[in-house]
PDB file of C-alpha atoms in Angstrom:
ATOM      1  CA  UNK A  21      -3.715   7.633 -14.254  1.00 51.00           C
ATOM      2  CA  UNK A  22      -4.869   4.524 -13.945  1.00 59.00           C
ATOM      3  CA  UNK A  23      -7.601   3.673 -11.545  1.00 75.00           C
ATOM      4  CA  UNK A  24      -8.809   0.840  -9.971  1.00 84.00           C
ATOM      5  CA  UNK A  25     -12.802  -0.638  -9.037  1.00 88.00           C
ATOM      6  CA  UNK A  26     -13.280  -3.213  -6.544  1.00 92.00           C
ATOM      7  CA  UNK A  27     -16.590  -4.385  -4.831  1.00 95.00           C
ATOM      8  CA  UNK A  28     -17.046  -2.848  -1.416  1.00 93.00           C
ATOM      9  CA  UNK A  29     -17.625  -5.698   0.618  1.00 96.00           C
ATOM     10  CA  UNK A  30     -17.666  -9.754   0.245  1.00 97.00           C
ATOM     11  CA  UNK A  31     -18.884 -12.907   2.242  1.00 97.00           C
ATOM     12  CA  UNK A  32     -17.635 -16.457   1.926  1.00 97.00           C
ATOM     13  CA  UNK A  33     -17.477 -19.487   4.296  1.00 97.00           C
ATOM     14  CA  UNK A  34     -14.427 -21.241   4.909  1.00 97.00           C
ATOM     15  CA  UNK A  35     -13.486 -24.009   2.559  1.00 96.00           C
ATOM     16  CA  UNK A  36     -14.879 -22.193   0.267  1.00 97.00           C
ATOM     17  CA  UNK A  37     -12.631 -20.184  -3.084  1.00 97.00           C
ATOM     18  CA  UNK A  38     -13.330 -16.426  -3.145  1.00 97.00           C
ATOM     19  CA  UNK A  39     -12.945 -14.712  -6.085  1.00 97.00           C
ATOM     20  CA  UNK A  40     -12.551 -11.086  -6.087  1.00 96.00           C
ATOM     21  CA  UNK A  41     -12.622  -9.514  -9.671  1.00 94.00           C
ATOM     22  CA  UNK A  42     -10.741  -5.317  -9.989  1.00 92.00           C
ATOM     23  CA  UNK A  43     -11.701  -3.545 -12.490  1.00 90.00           C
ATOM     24  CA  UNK A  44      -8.831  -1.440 -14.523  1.00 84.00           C
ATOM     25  CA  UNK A  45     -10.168  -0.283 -18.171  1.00 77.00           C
ATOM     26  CA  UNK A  46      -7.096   2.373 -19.152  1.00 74.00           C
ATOM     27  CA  UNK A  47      -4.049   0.812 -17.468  1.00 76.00           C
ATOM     28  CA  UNK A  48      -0.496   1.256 -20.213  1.00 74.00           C
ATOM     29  CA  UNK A  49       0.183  -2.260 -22.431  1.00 73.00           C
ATOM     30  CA  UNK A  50       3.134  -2.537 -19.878  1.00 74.00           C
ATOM     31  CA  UNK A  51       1.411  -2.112 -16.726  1.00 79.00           C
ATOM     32  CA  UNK A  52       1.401  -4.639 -13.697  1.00 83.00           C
ATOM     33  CA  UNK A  53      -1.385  -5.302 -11.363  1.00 88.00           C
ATOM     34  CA  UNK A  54      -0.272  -5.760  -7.592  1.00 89.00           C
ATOM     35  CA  UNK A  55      -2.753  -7.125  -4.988  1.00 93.00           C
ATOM     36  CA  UNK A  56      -2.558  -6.910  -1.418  1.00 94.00           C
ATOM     37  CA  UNK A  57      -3.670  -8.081   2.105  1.00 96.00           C
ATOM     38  CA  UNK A  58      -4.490  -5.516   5.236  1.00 94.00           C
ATOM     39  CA  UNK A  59      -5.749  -6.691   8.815  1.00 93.00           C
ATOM     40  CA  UNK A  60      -6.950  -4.477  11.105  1.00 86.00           C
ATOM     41  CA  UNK A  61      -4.384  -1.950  12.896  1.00 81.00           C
ATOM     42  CA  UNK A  62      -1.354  -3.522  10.449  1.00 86.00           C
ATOM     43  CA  UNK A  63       0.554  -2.605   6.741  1.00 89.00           C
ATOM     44  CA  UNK A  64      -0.864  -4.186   3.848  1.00 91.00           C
ATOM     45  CA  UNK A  65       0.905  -7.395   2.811  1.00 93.00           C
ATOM     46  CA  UNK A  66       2.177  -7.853  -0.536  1.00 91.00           C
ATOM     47  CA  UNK A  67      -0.110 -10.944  -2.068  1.00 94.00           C
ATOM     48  CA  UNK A  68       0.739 -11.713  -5.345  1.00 93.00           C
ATOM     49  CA  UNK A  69       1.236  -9.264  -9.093  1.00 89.00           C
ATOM     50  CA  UNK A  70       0.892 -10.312 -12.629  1.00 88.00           C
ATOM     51  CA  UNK A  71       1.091  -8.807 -16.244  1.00 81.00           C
ATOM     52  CA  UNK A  72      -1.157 -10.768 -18.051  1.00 80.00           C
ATOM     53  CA  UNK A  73      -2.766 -14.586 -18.209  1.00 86.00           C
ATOM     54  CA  UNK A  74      -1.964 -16.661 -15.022  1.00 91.00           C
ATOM     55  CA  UNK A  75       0.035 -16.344 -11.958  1.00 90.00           C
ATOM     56  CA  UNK A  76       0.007 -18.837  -9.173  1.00 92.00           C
ATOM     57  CA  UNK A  77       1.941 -18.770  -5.823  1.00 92.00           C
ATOM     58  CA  UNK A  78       1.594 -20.173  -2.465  1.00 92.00           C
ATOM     59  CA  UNK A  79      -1.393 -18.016  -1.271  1.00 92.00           C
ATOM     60  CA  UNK A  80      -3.107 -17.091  -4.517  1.00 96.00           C
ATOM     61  CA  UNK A  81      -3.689 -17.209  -7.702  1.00 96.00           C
ATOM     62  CA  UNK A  82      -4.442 -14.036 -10.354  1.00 96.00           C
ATOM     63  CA  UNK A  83      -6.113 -14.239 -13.690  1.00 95.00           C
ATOM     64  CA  UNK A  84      -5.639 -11.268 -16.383  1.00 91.00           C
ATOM     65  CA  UNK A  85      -7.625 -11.683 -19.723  1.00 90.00           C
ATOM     66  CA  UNK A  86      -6.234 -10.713 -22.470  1.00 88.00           C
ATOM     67  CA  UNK A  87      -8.101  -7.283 -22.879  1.00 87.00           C
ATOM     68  CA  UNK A  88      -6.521  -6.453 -19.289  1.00 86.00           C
ATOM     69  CA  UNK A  89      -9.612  -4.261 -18.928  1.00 87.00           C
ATOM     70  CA  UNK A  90      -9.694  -6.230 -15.168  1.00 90.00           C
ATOM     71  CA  UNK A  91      -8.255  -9.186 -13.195  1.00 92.00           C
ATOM     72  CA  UNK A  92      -9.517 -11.443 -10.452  1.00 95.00           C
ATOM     73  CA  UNK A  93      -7.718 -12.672  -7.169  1.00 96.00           C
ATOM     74  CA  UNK A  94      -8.770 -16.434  -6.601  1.00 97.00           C
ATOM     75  CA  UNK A  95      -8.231 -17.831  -2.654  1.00 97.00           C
ATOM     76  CA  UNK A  96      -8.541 -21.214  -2.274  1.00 94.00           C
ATOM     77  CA  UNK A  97      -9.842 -22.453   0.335  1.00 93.00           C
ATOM     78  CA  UNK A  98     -10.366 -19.677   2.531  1.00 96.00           C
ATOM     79  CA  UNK A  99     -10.547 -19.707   6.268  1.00 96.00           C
ATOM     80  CA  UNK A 100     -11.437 -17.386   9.263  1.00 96.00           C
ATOM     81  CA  UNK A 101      -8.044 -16.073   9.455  1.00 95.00           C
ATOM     82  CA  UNK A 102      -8.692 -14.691   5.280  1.00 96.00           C
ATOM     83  CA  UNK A 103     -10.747 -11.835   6.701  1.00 97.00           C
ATOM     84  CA  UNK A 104      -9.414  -8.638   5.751  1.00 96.00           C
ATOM     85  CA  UNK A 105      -9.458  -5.845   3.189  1.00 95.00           C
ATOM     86  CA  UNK A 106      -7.816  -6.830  -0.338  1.00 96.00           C
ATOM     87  CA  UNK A 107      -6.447  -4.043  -2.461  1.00 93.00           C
ATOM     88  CA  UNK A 108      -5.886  -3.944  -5.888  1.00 90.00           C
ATOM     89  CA  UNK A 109      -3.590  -2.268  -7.529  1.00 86.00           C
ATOM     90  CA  UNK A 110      -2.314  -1.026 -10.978  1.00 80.00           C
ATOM     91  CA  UNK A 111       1.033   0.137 -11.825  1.00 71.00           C
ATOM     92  CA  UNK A 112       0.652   4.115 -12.964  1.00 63.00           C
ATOM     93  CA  UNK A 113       2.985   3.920 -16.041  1.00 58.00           C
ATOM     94  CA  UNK A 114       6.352   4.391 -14.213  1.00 59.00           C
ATOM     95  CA  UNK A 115       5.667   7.097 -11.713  1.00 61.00           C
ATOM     96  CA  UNK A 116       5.009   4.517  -9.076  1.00 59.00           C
ATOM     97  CA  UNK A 117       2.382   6.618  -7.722  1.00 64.00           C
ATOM     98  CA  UNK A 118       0.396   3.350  -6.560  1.00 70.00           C
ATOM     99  CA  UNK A 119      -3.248   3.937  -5.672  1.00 70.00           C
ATOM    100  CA  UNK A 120      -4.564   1.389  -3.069  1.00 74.00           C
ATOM    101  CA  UNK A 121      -8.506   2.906  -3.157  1.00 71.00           C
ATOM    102  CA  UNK A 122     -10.412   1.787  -0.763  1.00 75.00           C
ATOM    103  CA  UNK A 123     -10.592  -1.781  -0.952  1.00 91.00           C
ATOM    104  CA  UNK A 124     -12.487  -5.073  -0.760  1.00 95.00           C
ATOM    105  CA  UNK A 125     -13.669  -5.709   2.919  1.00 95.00           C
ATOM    106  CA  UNK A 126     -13.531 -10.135   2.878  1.00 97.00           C
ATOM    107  CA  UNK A 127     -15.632 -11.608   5.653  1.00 97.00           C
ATOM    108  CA  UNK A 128     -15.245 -15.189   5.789  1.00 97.00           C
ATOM    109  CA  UNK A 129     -17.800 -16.821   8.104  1.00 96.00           C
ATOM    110  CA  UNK A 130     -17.668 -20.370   9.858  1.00 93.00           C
TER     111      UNK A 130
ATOM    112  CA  UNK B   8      15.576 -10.857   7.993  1.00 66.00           C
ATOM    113  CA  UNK B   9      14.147  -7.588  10.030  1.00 81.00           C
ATOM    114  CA  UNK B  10      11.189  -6.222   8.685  1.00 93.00           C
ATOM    115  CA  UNK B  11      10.173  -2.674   8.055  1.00 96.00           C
ATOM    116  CA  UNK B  12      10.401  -0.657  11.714  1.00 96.00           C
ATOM    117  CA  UNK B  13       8.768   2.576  12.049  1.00 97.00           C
ATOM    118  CA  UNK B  14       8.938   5.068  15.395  1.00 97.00           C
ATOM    119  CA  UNK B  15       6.988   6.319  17.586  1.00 97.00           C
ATOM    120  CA  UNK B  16       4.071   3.359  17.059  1.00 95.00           C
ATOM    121  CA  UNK B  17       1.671   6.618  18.619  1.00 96.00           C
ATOM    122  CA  UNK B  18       1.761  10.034  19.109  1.00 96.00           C
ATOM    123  CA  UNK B  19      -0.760  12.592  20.504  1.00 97.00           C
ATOM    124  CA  UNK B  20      -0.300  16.240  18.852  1.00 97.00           C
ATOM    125  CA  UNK B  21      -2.146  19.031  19.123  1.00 98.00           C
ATOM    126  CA  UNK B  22      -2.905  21.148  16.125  1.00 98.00           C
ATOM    127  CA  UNK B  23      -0.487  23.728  14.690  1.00 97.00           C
ATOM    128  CA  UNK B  24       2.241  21.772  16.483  1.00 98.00           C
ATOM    129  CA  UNK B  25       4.860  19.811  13.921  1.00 98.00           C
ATOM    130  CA  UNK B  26       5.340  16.040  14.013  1.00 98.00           C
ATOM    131  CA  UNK B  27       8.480  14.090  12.523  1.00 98.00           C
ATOM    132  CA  UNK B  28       7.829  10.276  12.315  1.00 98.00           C
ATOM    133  CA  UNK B  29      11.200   7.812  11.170  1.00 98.00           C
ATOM    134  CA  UNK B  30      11.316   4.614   9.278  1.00 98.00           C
ATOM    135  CA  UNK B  31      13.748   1.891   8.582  1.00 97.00           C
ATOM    136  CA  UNK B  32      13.785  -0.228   5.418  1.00 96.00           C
ATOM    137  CA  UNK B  33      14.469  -3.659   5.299  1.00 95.00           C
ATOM    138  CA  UNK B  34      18.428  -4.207   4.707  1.00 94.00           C
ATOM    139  CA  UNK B  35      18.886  -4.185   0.382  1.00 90.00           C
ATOM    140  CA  UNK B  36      16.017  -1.921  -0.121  1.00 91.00           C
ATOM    141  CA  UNK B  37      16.745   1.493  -1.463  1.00 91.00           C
ATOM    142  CA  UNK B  38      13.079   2.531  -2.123  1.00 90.00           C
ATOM    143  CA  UNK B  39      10.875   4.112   1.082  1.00 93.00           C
ATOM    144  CA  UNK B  40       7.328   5.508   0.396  1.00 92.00           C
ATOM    145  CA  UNK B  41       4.822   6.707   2.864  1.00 95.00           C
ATOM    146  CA  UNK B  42       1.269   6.819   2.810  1.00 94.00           C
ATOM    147  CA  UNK B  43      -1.656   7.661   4.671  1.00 94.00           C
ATOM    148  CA  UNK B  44      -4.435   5.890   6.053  1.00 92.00           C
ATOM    149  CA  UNK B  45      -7.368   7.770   7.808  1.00 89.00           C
ATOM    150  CA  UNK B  46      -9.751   5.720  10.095  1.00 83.00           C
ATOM    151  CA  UNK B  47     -11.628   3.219   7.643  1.00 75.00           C
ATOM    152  CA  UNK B  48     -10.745   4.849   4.220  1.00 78.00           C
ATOM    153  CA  UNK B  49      -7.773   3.475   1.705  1.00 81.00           C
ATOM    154  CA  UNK B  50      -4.460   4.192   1.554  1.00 85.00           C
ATOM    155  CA  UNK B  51      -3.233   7.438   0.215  1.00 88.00           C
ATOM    156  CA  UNK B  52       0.164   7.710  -1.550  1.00 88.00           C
ATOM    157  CA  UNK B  53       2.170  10.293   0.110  1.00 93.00           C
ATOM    158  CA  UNK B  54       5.897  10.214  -0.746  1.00 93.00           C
ATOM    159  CA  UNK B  55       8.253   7.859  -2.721  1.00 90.00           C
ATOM    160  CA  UNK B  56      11.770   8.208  -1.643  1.00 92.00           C
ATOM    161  CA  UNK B  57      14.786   6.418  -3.529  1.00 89.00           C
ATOM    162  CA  UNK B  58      18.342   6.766  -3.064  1.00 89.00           C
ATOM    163  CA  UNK B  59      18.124   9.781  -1.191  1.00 92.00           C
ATOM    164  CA  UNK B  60      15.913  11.817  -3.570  1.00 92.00           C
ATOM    165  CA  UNK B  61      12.243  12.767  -3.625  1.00 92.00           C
ATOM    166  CA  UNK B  62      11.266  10.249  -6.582  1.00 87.00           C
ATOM    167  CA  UNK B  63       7.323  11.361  -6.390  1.00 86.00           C
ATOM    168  CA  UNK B  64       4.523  12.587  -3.840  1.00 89.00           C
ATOM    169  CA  UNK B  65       0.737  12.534  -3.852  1.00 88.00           C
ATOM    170  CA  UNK B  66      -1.861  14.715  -3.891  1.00 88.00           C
ATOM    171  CA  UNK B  67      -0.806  16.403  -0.465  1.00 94.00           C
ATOM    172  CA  UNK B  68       0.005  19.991   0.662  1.00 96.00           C
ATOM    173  CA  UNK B  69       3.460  21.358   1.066  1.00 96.00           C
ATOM    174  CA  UNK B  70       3.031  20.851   4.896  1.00 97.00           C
ATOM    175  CA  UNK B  71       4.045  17.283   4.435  1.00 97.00           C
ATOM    176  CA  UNK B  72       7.483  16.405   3.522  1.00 97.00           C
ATOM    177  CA  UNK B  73      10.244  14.460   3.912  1.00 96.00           C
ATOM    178  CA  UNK B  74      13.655  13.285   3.329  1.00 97.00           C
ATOM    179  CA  UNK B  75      15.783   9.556   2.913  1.00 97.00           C
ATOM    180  CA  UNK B  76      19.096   9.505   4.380  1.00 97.00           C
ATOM    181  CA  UNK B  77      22.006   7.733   3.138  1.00 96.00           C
ATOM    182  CA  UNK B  78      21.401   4.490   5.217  1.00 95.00           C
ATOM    183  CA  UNK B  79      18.121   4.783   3.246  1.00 96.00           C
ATOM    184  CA  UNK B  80      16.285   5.598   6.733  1.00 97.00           C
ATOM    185  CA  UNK B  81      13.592   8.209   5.921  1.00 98.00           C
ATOM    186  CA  UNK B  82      11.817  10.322   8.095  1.00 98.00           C
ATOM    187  CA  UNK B  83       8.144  12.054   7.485  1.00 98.00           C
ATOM    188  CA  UNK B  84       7.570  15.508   8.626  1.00 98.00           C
ATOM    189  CA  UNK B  85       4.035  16.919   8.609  1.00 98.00           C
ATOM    190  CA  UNK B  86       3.991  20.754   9.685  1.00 97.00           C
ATOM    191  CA  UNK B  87       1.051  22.994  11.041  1.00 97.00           C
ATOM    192  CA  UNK B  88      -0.671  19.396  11.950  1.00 98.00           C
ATOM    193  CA  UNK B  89      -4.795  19.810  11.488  1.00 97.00           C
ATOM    194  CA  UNK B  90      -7.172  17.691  12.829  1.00 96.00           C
ATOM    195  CA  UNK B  91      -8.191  15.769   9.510  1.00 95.00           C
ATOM    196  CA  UNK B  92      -4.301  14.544  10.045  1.00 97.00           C
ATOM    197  CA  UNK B  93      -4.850  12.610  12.366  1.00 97.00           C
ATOM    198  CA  UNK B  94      -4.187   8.967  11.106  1.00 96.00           C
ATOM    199  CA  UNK B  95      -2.361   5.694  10.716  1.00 95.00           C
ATOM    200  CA  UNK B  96       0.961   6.649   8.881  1.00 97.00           C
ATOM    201  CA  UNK B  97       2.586   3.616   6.870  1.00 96.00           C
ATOM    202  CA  UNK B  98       6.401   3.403   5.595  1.00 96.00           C
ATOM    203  CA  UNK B  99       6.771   0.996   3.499  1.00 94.00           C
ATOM    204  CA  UNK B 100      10.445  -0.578   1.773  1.00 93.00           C
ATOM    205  CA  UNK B 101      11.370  -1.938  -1.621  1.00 89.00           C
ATOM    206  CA  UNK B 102      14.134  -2.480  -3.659  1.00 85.00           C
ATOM    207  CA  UNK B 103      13.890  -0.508  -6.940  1.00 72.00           C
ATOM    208  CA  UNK B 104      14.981  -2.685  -9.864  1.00 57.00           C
ATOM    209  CA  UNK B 105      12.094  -4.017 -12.041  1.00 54.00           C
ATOM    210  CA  UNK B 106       9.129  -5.990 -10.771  1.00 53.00           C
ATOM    211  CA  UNK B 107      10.758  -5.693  -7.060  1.00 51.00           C
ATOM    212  CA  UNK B 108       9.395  -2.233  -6.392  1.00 57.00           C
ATOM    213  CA  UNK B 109       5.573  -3.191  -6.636  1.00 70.00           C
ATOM    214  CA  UNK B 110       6.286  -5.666  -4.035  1.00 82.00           C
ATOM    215  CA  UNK B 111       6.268  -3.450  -0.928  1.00 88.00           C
ATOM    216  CA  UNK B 112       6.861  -4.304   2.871  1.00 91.00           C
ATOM    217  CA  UNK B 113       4.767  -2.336   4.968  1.00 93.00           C
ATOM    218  CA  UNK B 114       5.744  -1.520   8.469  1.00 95.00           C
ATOM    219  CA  UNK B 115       3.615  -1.995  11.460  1.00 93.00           C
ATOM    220  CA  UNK B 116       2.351   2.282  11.344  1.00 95.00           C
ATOM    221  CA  UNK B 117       2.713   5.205  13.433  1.00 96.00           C
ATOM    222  CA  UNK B 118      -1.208   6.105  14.708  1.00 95.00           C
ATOM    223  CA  UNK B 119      -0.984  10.119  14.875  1.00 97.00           C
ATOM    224  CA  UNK B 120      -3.624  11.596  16.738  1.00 97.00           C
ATOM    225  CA  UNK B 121      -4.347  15.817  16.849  1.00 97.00           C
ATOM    226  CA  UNK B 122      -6.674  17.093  18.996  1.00 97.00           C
TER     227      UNK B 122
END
């Protein structure tokens, strides 16, 4: 199965872009990566999921090189209310057995 | 468009006892899954439900099981409840063609306690 490596912890200031890089070396050539947004006492919140090169929405962007060996969540601009734990995610070859881990604990600071 | 609901939002057990906790999907989605989140750890993959059959389950005992009905509702039941149970139980909804089922709605939690 494929798993997952994020950092344990990150600090930014608002106004500032946060990048947080997963690390995924064995995921399948048709494999998805998913990331996701949790606040304290609440379900995750879908953020944004991607195959491979670029994909840009409203919130976020995520870059995949082409090895896909690991991908990085870009916020723009992030403010106070950005604090939270990011997950990321890669698909498990069909069995949609997804395996959040543990996270990326995001403290932005004023 | 309602969002994921899941009920009770707490519950106090005590161990041995037997806890069933229900969830709704958003209206279109066929797909429910359930995981579990102990105080400060990750989510844990429990249970993927999808059109009324047991599509998958993680790495937990027999003791935990479930079933979707045909409204897609599903319910979670966790027998024999220990203490290392206790823990905020998510449902979460999706619709199951393609891309669509990585792109879960998570419901607000059920926060089990055993003592």
């Amino acid at each position: 199965l494929a798993k997952t490596t994020q950092p344990i912890s990150m600090d930014s200031y608002e106004g500032q872009e946060v990048n947080i890089t997963c690390s995924h070396n064995n995921i399948a050539t048709n494999d998805y990566i998913t990331w996701y947004q949790q606040f304290p006492s609440q379900g995750p919140r879908f953020i944004i999921q991607g195959y491979k090169t670029k994909v840009t929405n409203e919130v976020a962007s995520l870059f995949i090189p082409a090895d896909r060996k690991s991908s990085t969540l870009s916020l723009p601009r992030v403010s106070l209310s950005d604090t939270a734990v990011y997950y990321c995610l890669a698909d498990q070859s069909g069995t949609y057995k997804y395996i959040f881990g543990t996270g990326t604990r995001l403290k932005v600071l004023a | 468009e309602a969002g994921v609901t899941q009920s009770p939002t707490h519950l106090i057990k005590t161990r041995g006892q037997q806890v069933t906790l229900r969830c709704s999907p958003i209206s279109g989605h066929t797909s429910v899954y359930w995981y579990q989140q102990a105080l400060g750890l990750g989510l844990q993959f429990l249970l993927w439900y999808d059109e009324g059959e047991e599509r998958n389950r993680g790495n937990f005992p027999p003791r935990f099981s479930g079933r979707q009905f045909p409204n897609y509702s599903s319910e979670l039941n966790v027998n024999a409840l220990e203490l290392e149970d206790s823990a905020l139980y998510l449902c979460a909804s999706s619709r199951r063609t393609g891309g669509d089922v990585r792109e879960q709605y998570f419901g607000p939690g059920t926060r089990l306690t055993v003592t």
